[in-house]
Coordinates of C-alpha atoms and ligand atoms in Angstrom, one line a residue:
X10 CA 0.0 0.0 0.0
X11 CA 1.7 3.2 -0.9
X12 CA 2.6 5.4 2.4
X13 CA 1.9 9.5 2.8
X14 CA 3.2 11.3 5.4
X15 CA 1.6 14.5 5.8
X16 CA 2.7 17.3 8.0
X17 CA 0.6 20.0 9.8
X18 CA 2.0 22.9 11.0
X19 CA 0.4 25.2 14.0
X20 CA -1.7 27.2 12.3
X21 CA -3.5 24.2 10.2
X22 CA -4.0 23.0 13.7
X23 CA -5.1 26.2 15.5
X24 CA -8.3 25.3 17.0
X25 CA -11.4 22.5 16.7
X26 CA -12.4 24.1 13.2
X27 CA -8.6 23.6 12.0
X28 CA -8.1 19.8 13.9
X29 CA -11.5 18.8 12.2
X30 CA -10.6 20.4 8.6
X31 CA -7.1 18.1 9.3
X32 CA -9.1 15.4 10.1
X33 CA -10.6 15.1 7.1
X34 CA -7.9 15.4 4.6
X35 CA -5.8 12.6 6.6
X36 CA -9.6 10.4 6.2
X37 CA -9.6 10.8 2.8
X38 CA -6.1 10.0 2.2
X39 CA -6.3 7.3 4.1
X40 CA -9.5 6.2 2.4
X41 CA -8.1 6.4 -0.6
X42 CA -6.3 3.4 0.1
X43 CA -2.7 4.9 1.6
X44 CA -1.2 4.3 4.5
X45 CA -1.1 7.8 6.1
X46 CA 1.7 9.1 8.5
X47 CA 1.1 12.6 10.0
X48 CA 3.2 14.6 11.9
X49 CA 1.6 17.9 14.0
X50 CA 3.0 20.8 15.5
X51 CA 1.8 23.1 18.4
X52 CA -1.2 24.6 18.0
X53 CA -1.2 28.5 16.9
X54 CA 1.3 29.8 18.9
X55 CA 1.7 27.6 21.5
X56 CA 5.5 26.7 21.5
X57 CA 6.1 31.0 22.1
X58 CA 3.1 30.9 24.8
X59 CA 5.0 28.2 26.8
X60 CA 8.3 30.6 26.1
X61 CA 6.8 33.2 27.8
X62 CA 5.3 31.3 30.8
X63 CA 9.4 29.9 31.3
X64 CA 10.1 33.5 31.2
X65 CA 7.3 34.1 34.0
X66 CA 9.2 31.8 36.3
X67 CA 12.7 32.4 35.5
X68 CA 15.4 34.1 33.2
X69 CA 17.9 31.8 33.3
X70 CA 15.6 28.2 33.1
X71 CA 17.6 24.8 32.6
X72 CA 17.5 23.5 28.9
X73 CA 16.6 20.1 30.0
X74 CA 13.5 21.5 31.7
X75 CA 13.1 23.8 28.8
X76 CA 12.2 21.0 26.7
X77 CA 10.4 19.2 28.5
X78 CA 8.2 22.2 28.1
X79 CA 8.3 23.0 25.2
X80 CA 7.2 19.5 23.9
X81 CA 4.2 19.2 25.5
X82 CA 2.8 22.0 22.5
X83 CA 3.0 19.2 19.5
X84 CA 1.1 16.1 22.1
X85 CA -2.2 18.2 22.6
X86 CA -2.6 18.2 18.7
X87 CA -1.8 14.4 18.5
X88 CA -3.9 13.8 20.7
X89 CA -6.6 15.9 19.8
X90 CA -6.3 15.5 15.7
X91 CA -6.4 11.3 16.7
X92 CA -9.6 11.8 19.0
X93 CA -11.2 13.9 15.6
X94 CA -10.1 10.9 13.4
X95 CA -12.0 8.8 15.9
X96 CA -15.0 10.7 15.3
X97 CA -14.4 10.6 11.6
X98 CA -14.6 6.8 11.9
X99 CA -10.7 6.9 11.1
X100 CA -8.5 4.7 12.9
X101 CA -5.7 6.5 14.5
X102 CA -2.9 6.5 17.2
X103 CA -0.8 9.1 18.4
X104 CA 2.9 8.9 19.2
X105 CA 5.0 10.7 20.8
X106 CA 8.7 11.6 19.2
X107 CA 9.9 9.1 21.7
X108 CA 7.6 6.4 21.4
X109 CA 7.7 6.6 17.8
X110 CA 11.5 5.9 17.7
X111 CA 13.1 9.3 17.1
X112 CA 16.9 9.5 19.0
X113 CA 18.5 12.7 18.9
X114 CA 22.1 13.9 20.4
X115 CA 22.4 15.6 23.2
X116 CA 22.2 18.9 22.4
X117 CA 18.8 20.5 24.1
X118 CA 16.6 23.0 22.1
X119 CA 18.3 22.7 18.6
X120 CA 19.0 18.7 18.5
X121 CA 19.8 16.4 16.0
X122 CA 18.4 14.0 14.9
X123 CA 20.7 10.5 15.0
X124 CA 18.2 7.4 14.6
X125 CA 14.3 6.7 13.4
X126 CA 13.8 3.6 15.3
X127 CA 10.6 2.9 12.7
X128 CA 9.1 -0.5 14.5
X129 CA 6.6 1.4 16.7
X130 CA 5.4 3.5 13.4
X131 CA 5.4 0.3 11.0
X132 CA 3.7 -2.1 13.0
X133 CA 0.3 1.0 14.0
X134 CA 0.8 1.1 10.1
X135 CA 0.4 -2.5 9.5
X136 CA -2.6 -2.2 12.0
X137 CA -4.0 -0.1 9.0
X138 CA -4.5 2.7 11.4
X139 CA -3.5 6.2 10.9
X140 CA 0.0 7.0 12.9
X141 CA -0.1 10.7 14.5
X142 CA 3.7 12.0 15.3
X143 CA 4.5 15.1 18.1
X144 CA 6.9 17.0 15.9
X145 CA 10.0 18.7 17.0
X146 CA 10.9 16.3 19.0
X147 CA 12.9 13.0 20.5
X148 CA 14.8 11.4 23.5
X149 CA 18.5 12.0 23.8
X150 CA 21.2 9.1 24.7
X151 CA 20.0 9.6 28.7
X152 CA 16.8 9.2 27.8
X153 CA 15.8 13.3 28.3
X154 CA 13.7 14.7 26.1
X155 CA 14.9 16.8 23.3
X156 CA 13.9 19.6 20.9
X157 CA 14.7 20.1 17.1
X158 CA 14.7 24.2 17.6
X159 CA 12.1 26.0 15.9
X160 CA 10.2 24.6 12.9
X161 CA 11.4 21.5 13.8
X162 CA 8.5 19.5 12.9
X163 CA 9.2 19.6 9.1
X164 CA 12.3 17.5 9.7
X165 CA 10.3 15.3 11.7
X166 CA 8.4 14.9 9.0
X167 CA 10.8 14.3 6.6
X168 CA 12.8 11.9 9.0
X169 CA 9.6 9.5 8.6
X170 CA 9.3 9.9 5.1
X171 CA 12.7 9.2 4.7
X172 CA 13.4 6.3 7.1
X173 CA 9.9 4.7 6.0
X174 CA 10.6 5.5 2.1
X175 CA 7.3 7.1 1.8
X176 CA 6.0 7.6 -1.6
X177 CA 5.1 11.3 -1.0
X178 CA 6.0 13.7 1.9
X179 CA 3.4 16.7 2.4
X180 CA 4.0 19.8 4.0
X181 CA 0.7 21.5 4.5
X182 CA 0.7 24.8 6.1
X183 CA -1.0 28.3 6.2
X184 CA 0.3 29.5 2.5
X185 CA -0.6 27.2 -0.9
X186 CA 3.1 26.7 -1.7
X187 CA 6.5 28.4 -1.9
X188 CA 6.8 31.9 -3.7
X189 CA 9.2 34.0 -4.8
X190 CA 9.2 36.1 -1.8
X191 CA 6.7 35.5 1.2
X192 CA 3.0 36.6 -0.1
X193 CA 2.5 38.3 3.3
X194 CA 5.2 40.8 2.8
X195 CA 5.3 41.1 -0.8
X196 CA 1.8 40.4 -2.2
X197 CA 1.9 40.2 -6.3
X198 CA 4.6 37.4 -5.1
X199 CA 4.4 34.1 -7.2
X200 CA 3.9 30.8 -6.9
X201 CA 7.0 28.6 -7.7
X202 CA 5.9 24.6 -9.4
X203 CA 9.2 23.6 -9.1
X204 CA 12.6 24.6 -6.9
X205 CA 15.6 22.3 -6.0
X206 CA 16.7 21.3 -3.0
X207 CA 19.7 23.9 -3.2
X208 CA 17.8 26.8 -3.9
X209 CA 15.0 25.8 -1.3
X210 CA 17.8 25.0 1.3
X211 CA 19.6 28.8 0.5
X212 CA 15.9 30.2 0.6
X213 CA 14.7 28.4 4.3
X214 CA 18.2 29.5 5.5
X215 CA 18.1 33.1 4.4
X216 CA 14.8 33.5 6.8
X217 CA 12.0 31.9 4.1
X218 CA 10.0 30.2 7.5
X219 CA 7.7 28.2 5.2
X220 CA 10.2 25.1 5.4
X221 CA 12.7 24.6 7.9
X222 CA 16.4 24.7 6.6
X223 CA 17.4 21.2 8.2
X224 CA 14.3 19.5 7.0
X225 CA 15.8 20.6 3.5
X226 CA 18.7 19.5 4.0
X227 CA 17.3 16.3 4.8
X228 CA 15.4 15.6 1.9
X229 CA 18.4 16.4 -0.3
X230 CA 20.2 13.8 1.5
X231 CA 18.1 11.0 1.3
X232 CA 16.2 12.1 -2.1
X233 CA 12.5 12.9 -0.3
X234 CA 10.8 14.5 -3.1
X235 CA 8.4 17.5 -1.2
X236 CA 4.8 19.1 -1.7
X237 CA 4.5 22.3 0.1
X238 CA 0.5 22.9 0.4
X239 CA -2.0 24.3 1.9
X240 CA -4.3 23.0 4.6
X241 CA -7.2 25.1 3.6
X242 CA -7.0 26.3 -0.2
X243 CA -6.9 22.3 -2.1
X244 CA -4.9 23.9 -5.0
X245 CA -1.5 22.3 -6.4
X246 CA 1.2 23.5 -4.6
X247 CA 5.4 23.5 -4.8
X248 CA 7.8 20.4 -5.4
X249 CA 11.5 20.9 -4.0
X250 CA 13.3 18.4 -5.7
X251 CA 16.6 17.4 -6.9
X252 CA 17.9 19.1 -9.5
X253 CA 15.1 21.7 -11.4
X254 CA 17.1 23.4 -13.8
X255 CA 16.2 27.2 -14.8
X256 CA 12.7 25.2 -16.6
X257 CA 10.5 28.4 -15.7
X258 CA 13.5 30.4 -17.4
X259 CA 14.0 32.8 -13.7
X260 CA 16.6 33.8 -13.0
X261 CA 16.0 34.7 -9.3
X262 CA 13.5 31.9 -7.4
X263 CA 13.3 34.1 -4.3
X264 CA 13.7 37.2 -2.1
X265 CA 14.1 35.8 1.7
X266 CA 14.3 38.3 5.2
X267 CA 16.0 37.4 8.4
X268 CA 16.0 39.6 11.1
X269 CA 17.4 37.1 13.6
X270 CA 20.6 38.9 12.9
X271 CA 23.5 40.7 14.8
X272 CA 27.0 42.2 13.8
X273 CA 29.6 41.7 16.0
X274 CA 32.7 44.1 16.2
X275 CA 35.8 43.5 17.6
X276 CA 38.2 47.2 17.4
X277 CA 42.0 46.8 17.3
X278 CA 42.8 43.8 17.6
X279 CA 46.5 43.3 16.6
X280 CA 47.4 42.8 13.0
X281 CA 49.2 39.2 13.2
X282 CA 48.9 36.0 12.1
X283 CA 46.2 33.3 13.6
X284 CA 43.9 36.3 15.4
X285 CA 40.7 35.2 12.8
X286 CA 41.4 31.5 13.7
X287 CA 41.3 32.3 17.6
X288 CA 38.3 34.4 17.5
X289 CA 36.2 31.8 15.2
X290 CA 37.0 29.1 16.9
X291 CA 36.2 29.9 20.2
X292 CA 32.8 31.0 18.7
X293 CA 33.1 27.6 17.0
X294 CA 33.3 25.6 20.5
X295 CA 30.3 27.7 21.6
X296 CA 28.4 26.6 18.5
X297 CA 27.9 29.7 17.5
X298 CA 27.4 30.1 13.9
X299 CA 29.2 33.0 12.1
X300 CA 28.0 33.9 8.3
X301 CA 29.3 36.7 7.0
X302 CA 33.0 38.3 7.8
X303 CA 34.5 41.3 7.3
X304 CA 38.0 42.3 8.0
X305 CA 39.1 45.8 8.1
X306 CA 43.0 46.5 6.5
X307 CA 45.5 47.1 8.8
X308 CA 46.1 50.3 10.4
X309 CA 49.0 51.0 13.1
X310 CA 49.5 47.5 13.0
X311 CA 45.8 47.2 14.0
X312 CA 42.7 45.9 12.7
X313 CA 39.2 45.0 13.0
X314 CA 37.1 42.0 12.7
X315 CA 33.7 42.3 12.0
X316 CA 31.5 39.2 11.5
X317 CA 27.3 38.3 11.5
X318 CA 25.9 35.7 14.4
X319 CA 22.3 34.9 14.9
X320 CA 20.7 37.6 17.0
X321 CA 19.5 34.9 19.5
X322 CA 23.0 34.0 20.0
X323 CA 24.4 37.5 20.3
X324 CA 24.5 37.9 24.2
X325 CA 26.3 34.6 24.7
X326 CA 29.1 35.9 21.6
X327 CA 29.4 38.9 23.1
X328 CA 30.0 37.7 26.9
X329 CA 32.6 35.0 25.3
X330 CA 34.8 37.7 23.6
X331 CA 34.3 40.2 26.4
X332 CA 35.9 37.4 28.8
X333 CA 38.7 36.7 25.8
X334 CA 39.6 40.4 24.7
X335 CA 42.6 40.6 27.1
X336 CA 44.1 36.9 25.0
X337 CA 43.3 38.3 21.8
X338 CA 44.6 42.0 22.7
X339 CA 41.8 43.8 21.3
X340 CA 40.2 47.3 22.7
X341 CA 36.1 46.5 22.2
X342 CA 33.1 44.5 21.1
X343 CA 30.3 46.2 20.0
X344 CA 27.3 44.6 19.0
X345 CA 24.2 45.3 17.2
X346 CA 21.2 43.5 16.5
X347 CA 19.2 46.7 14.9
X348 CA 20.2 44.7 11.5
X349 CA 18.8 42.3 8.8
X350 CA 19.7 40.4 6.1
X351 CA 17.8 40.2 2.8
X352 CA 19.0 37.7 0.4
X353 CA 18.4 36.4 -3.4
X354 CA 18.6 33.0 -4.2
X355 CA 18.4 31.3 -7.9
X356 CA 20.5 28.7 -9.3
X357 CA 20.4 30.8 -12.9
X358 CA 22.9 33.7 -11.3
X359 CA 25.6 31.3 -12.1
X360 CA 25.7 31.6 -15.6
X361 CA 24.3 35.4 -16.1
X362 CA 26.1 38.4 -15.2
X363 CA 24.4 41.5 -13.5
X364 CA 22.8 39.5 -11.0
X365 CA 24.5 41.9 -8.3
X366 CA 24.2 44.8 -10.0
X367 CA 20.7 44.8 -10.9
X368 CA 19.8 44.2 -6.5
X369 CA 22.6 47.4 -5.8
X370 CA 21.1 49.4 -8.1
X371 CA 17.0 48.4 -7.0
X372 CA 18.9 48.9 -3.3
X373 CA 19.7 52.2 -4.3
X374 CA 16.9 53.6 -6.2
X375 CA 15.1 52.7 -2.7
X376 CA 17.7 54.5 -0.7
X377 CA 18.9 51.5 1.3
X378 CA 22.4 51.4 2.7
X379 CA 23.9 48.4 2.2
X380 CA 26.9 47.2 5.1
X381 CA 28.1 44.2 4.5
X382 CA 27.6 41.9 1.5
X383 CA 28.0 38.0 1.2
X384 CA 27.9 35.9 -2.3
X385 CA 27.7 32.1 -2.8
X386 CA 27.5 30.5 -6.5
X387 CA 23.6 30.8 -6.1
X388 CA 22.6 33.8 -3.6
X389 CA 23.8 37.1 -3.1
X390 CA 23.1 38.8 0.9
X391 CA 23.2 42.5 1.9
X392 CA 22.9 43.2 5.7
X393 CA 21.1 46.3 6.3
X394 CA 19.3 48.2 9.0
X395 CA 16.4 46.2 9.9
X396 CA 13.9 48.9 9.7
X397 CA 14.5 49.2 6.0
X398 CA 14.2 45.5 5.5
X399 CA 10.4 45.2 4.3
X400 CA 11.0 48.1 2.0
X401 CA 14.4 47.0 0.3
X402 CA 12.3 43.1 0.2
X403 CA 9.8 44.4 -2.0
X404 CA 12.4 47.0 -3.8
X405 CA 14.3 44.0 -4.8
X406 CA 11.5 41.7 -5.7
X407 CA 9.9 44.5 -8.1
X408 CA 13.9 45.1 -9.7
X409 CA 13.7 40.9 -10.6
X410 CA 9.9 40.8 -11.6
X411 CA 10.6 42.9 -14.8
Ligands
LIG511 P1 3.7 26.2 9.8 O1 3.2 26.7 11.1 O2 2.7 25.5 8.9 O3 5.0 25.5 9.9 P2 5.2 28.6 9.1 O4 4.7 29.8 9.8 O5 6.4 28.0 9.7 O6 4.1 27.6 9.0 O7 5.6 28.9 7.6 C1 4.6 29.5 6.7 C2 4.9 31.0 6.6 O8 6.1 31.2 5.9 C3 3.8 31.7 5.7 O9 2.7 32.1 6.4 C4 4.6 32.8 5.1 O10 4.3 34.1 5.7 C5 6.1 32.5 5.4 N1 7.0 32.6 4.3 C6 8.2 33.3 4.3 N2 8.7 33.2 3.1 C7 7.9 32.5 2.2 C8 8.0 32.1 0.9 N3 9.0 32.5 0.1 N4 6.9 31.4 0.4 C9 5.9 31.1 1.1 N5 5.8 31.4 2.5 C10 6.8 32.2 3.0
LIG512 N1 6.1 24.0 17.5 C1 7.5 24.2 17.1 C2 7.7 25.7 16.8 O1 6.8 26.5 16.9 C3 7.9 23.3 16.0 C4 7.2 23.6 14.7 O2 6.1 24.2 14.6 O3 7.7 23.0 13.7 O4 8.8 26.1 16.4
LIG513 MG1 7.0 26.0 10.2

């Protein structure tokens, strides 16, 4: 029988109107003749409701606990989506990550996942009952539970799909698909049929929230063909898959935001050899990520280094080099989260020039500063201040839609 896994995210599962309207496309699917396998997250905005109660109790609160927490969001849909199946006549079961076989490493509130133990899943399947997964989550080596960081549940999702060799994987969510830059920002935005993993994986890591970056990533590994859809509009919606080669002749698949951005400075640090490799990898032992880098030229045998972290991971950078300055000899680190980073992404810029130019100049007819730039074979990012992000967005966006 051919398997479907289907994913819901929070706002397809917002209230009894939404669980019921879920409800029935798994039904059909399933009486269609599949075996179905869904996966639900939080409903609405749970998962930054229970952020805020932690914050009620405590600044500081223990990632293990933190978890524990913040899993609890994605079992009130299973539980409630399998209880609406049951009224549907649908057979159904709901499991949580744990019970359904997902192992993950250690590290709390973004882990990774490192086995689908797929017995429990296969043998409800074989049951011919209708498996319901907690997204976003699994049970590390000491049996604690773990978190896959926000948006998670899209790589459980295509974790199933992937260990079960579904024969589609469906992300349904609040939009009918993946456009060129997201409809609620930018609303003549188009629909894409088709991207490839590499452009969708660029996109969802340069801020496009409608798939999650690792659940990309994923699929690209192990070749899980994906429908993004909606849960409410039943239209045709976007494949990422391997490979789709510049067939809708654009050059430019998307505009993406991400405001979860900060610049880090570090003034005067000496001008020698090994000072990047100190800096970085102490940030590296931290796990902090660092995208783009600048380095200022030499001055006085001086120099600065100045470099782009995740805003959420600003305070810890900036503590860690604070505590460091005196070993790496520098004066200051400044840091500024007032920034964003807007970001086109097409697989066509490779082989046409003017890519750049053609975003400077839109940038510039719209009177947007532009302070650091990054390129990659197939995306080009400014960082900017954040409260001219929306407007350069839809600046850019109009410069590529002529
Ligand atoms: P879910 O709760 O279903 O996981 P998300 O909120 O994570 O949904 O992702 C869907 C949202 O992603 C849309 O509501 C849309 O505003 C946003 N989005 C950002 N960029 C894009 C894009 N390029 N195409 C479609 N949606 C986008
Ligand atoms: N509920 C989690 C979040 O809000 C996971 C998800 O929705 O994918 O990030
Ligand atoms: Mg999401």
């Amino acid at each position: 029988m051919p398997l479907i896994v289907q994913k819901f995210g929070g706002s397809s599962v917002r209230d009894r109107d939404r669980i019921f309207n879920v409800a029935r496309i798994v039904a059909n699917t399933f009486n269609a003749g599949n075996d179905v396998a869904v996966v639900v997250s939080a409903q609405g905005d749970t998962t930054d409701d229970l952020l805020e109660k932690a914050g009620e109790i405590t600044h500081n609160p223990s990632a293990r606990e933190m978890d524990v927490l913040l899993s609890s969001g994605e079992q009130i849909s299973m539980a409630l989506l399998a209880m609406a199946l049951g009224e549907l006549g649908c057979p159904a079961v709901s499991l949580t990550g744990w019970q359904a076989g997902f192992e993950t490493n250690r590290s709390y509130g973004r882990a990774r996942i490192k086995n689908l133990n797929t017995e429990r899943i296969a043998s409800e399947l074989d049951k011919r009952r209708v498996v319901i997964v907690a997204g976003f989550q699994g049970l590390n080596v000491n049996d604690d539970i773990t978190t896959l960081g926000r948006g998670g549940s899209d790589t459980s999702a295509v974790a199933i799909a992937a260990a079960l060799r579904a024969d589609r994987c469906q992300i349904f969510t609040d939009v009918d698909g993946v456009y060129t830059a997201d409809p609620r920002l930018v609303p003549n935005a188009k629909k894409l049929q088709v991207i490839s993993f590499d452009e969708m994986l660029e996109l969802a890591t340069l801020g496009a929230q409608v798939l999650n970056n690792r659940s990309v990533e994923l699929a690209k590994k192990f070749g899980v063909e994906l429908e993004v859809l909606s849960s409410l509009n039943p239209v045709s919606g976007t494949i990422v898959r391997e490979g789709y080669d510049m067939m809708e002749g654009m050059l430019i698949k998307g505009v993406a935001k991400d405001t979860n951005v900060a610049v880090v400075s570090i003034l005067d640090v000496p001008d020698v050899p090994g000072m990047s490799f100190k800096v970085f990898s102490l940030l590296g032992q931290k796990k902090i990520n660092v995208d783009i880098i600048l380095q200022s030229s030499g001055r006085g045998g001086n120099k600065d280094l100045i470099f782009t972290v995740p805003a959420s991971d600003a305070a810890i950078a900036h503590q860690i080099l604070l505590e460091n300055l005196g070993r790496f000899g520098g004066k200051e680190v400044l840091v500024d989260t007032n920034v964003a980073k807007v970001s086109i992404v097409g697989a066509g810029m490779q082989s046409h020039s003017g890519v750049a130019a053609k975003m400077f100049e839109a940038l510039y007819e719209a009177n947007v500063n532009v302070r650091m730039i990054s390129t990659s074979e197939i995306k080009i990012s400014v960082l900017i201040d954040a409260a001219e992000a929306d407007r350069a967005v839809v600046a850019i966006h109009a410069a590529f839609e002529e």
